[in-house]
Coordinates of N, CA and C in Angstrom, one line a residue:
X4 N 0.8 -1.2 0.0 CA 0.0 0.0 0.0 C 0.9 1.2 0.0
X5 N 0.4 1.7 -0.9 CA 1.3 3.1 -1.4 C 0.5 4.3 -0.5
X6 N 0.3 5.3 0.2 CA -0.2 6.6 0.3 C 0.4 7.5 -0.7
X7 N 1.3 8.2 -1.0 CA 1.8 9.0 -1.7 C 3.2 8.4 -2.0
X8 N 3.4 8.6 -4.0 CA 4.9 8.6 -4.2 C 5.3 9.2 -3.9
X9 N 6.9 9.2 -3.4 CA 7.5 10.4 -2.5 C 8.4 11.0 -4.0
X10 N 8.8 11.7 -4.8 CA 9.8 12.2 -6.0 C 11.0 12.3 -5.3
X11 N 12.1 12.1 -6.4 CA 13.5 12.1 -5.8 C 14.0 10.5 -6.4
X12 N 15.4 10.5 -5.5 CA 16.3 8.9 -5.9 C 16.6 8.4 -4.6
X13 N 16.3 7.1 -4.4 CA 16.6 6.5 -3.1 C 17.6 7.2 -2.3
X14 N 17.3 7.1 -0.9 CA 18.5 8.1 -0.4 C 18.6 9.6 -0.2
X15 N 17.8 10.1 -1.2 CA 17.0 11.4 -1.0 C 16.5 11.9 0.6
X16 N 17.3 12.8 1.1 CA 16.9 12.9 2.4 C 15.4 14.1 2.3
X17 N 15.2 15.2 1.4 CA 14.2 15.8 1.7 C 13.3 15.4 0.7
X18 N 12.2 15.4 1.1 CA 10.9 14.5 0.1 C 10.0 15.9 0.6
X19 N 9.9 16.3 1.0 CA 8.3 17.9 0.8 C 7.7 17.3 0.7
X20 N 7.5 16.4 2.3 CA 6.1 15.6 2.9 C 6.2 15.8 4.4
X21 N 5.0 16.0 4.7 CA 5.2 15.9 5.8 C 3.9 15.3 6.6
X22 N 3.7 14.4 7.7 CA 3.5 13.9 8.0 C 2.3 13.3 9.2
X23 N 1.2 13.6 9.4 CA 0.7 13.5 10.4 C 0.1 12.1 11.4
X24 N -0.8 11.8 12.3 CA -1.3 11.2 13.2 C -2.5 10.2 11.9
X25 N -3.0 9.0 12.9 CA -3.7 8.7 12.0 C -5.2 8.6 13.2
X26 N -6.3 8.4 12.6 CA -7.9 8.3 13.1 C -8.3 7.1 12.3
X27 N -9.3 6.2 12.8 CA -9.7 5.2 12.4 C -11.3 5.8 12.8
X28 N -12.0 5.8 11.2 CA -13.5 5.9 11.3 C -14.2 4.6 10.7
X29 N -15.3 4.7 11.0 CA -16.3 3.3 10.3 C -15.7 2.6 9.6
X30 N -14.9 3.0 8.0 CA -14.8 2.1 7.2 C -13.2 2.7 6.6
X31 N -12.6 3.3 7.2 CA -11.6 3.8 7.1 C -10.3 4.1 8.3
X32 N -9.1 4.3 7.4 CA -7.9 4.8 8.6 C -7.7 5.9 8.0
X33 N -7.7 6.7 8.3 CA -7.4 8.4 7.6 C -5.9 9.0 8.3
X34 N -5.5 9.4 7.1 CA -3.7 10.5 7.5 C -3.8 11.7 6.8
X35 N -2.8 12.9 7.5 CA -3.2 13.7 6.9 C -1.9 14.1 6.6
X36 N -1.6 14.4 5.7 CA 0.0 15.1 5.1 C -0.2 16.5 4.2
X37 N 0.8 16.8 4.3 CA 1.3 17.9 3.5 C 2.2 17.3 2.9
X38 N 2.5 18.0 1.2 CA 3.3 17.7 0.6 C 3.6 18.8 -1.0
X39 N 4.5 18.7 -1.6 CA 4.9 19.2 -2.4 C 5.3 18.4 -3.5
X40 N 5.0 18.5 -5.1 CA 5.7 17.4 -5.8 C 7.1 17.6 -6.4
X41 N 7.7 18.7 -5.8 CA 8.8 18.6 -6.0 C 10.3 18.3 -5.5
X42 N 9.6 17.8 -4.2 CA 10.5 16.5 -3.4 C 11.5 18.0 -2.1
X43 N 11.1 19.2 -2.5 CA 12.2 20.2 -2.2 C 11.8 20.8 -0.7
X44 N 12.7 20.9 0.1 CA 11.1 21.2 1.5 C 11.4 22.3 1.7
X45 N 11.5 23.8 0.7 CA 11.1 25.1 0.8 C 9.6 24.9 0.0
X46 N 9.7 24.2 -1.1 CA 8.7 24.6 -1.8 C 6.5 25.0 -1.3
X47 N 6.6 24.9 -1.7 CA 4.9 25.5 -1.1 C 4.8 23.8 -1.2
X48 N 3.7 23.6 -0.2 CA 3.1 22.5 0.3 C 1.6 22.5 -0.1
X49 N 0.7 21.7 -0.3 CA -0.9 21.8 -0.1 C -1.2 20.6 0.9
X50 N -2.3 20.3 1.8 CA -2.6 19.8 2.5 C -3.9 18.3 1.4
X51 N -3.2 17.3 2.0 CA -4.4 16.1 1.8 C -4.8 15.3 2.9
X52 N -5.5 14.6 2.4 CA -6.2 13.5 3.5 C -6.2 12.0 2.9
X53 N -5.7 11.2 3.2 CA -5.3 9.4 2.4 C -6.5 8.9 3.2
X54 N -7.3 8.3 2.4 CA -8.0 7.6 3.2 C -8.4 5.6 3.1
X55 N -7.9 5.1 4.1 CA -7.2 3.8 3.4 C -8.6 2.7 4.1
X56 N -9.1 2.0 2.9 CA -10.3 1.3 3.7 C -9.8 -0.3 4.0
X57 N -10.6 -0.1 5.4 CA -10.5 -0.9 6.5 C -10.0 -2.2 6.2
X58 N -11.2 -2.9 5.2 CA -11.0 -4.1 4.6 C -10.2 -4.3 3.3
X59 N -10.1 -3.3 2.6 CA -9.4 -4.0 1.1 C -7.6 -3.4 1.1
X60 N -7.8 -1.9 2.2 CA -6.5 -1.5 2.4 C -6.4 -0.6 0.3
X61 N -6.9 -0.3 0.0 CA -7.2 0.8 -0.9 C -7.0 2.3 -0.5
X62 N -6.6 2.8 -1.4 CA -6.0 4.6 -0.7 C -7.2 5.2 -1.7
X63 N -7.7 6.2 -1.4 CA -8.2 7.0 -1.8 C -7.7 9.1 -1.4
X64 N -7.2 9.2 -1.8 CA -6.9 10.2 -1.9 C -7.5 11.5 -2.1
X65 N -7.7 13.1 -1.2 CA -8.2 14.1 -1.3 C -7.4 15.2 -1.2
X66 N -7.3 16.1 -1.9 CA -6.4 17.1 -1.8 C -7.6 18.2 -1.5
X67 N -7.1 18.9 0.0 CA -8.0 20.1 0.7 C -7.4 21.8 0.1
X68 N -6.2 21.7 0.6 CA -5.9 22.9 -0.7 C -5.5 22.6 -1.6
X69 N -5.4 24.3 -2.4 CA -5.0 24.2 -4.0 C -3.7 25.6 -3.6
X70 N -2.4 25.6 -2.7 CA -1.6 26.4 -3.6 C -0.6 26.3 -4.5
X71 N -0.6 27.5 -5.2 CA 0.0 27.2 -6.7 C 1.4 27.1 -6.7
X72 N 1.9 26.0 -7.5 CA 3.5 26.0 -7.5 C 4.2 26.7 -8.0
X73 N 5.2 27.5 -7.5 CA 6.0 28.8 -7.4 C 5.3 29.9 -6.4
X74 N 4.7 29.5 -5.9 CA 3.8 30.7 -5.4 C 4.9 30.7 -3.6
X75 N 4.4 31.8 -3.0 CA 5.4 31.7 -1.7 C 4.6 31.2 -1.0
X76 N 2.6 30.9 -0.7 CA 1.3 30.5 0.0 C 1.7 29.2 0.3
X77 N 1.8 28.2 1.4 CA 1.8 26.9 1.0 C 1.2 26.4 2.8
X78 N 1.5 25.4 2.9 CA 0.5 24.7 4.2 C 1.8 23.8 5.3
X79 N 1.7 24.3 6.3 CA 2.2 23.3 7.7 C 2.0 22.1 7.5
X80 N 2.9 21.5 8.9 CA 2.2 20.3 9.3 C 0.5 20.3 9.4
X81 N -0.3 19.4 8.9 CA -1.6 19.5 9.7 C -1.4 18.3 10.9
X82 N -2.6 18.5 11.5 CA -3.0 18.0 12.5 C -4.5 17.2 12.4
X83 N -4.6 16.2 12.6 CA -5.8 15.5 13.0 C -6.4 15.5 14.6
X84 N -8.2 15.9 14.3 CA -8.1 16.0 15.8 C -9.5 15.1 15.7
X85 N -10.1 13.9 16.4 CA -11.0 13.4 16.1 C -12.0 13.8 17.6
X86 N -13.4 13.8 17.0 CA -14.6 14.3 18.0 C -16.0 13.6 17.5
X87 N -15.9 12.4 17.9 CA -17.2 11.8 18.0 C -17.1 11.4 16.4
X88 N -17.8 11.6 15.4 CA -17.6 11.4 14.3 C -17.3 12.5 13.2
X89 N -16.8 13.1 13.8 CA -15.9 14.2 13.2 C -14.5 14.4 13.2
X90 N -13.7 14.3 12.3 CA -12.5 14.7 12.2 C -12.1 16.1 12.1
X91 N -11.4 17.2 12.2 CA -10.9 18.4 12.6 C -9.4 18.0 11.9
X92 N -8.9 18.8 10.9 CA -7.8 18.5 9.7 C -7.6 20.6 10.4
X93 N -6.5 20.6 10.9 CA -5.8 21.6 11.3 C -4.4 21.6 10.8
X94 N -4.2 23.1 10.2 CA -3.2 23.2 9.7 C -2.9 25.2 9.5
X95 N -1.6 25.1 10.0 CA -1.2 27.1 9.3 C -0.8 27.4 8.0
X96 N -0.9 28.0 8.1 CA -0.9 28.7 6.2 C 0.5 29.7 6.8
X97 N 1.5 28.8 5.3 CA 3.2 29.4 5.7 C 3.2 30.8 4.2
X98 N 4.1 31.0 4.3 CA 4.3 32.6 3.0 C 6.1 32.2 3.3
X99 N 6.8 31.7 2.2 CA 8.4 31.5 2.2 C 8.7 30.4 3.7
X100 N 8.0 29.6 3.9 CA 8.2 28.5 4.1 C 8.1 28.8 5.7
X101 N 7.6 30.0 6.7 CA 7.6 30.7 8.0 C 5.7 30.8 8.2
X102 N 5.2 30.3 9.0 CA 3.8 30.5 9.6 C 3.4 31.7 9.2
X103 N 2.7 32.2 8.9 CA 1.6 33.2 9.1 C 1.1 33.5 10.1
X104 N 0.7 32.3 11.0 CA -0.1 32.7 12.5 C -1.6 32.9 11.5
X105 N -1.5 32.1 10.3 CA -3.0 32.1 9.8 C -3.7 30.2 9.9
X106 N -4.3 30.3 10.9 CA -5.1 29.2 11.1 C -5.9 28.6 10.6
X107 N -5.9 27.6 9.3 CA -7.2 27.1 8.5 C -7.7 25.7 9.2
X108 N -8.7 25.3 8.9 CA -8.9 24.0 9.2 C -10.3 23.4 8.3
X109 N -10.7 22.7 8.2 CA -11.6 21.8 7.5 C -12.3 20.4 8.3
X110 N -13.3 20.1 8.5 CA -14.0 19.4 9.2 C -14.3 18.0 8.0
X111 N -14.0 16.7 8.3 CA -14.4 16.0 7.4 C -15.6 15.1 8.4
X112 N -17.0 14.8 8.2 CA -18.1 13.8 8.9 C -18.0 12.9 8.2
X113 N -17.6 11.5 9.2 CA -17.8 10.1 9.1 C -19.3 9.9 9.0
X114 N -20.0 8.9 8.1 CA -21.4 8.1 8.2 C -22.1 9.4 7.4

């Protein structure tokens, strides 16, 4: 089971991924990462969510933002925070690869 190819050549220490906690809902294990496809870890990041089902172990993949590559906008670590059947996908919005102190987040409901 693949979640994300990482770009680069074996040995490659920076991959422009980054990594978070995982939650287990109804029919799923959910992760949430940030990443970039250019393997480079200044580059702008966007935030996704892997969602791997229970029984077949299948990834389904969501991408929550959209910023643009070259752009200096890009996304933090997020965070998973789970509440009953609600997940809570937290994450800061970086400008040249430094926080903003701008807080986004996105709610995903299980069932």
């Amino acid at each position: 089971m693949t979640l994300r190819t990482i770009p680069g050549e074996a040995g490659d220490n920076a991959t422009g991924i980054y990594l978070d906690g995982l939650v287990e809902t109804q029919q799923d294990y959910v992760v949430a990462y940030s990443a970039n496809d250019s393997g480079n870890e200044t580059d702008e990041r966007n935030v996704f969510l892997a969602f791997v089902d229970r029984d077949t172990l299948n990834v389904r993949t969501v991408q929550l933002t959209d910023y643009e590559a070259g752009s200096s906008y890009g996304a933090s670590l997020p965070y998973l925070v789970k509440q009953g059947n609600q997940i809570f996908i937290l994450w800061n919005e970086t400008k040249n690869g430094k926080s903003t102190d701008q807080l986004c987040w996105a709610v995903y409901k299980d069932g």
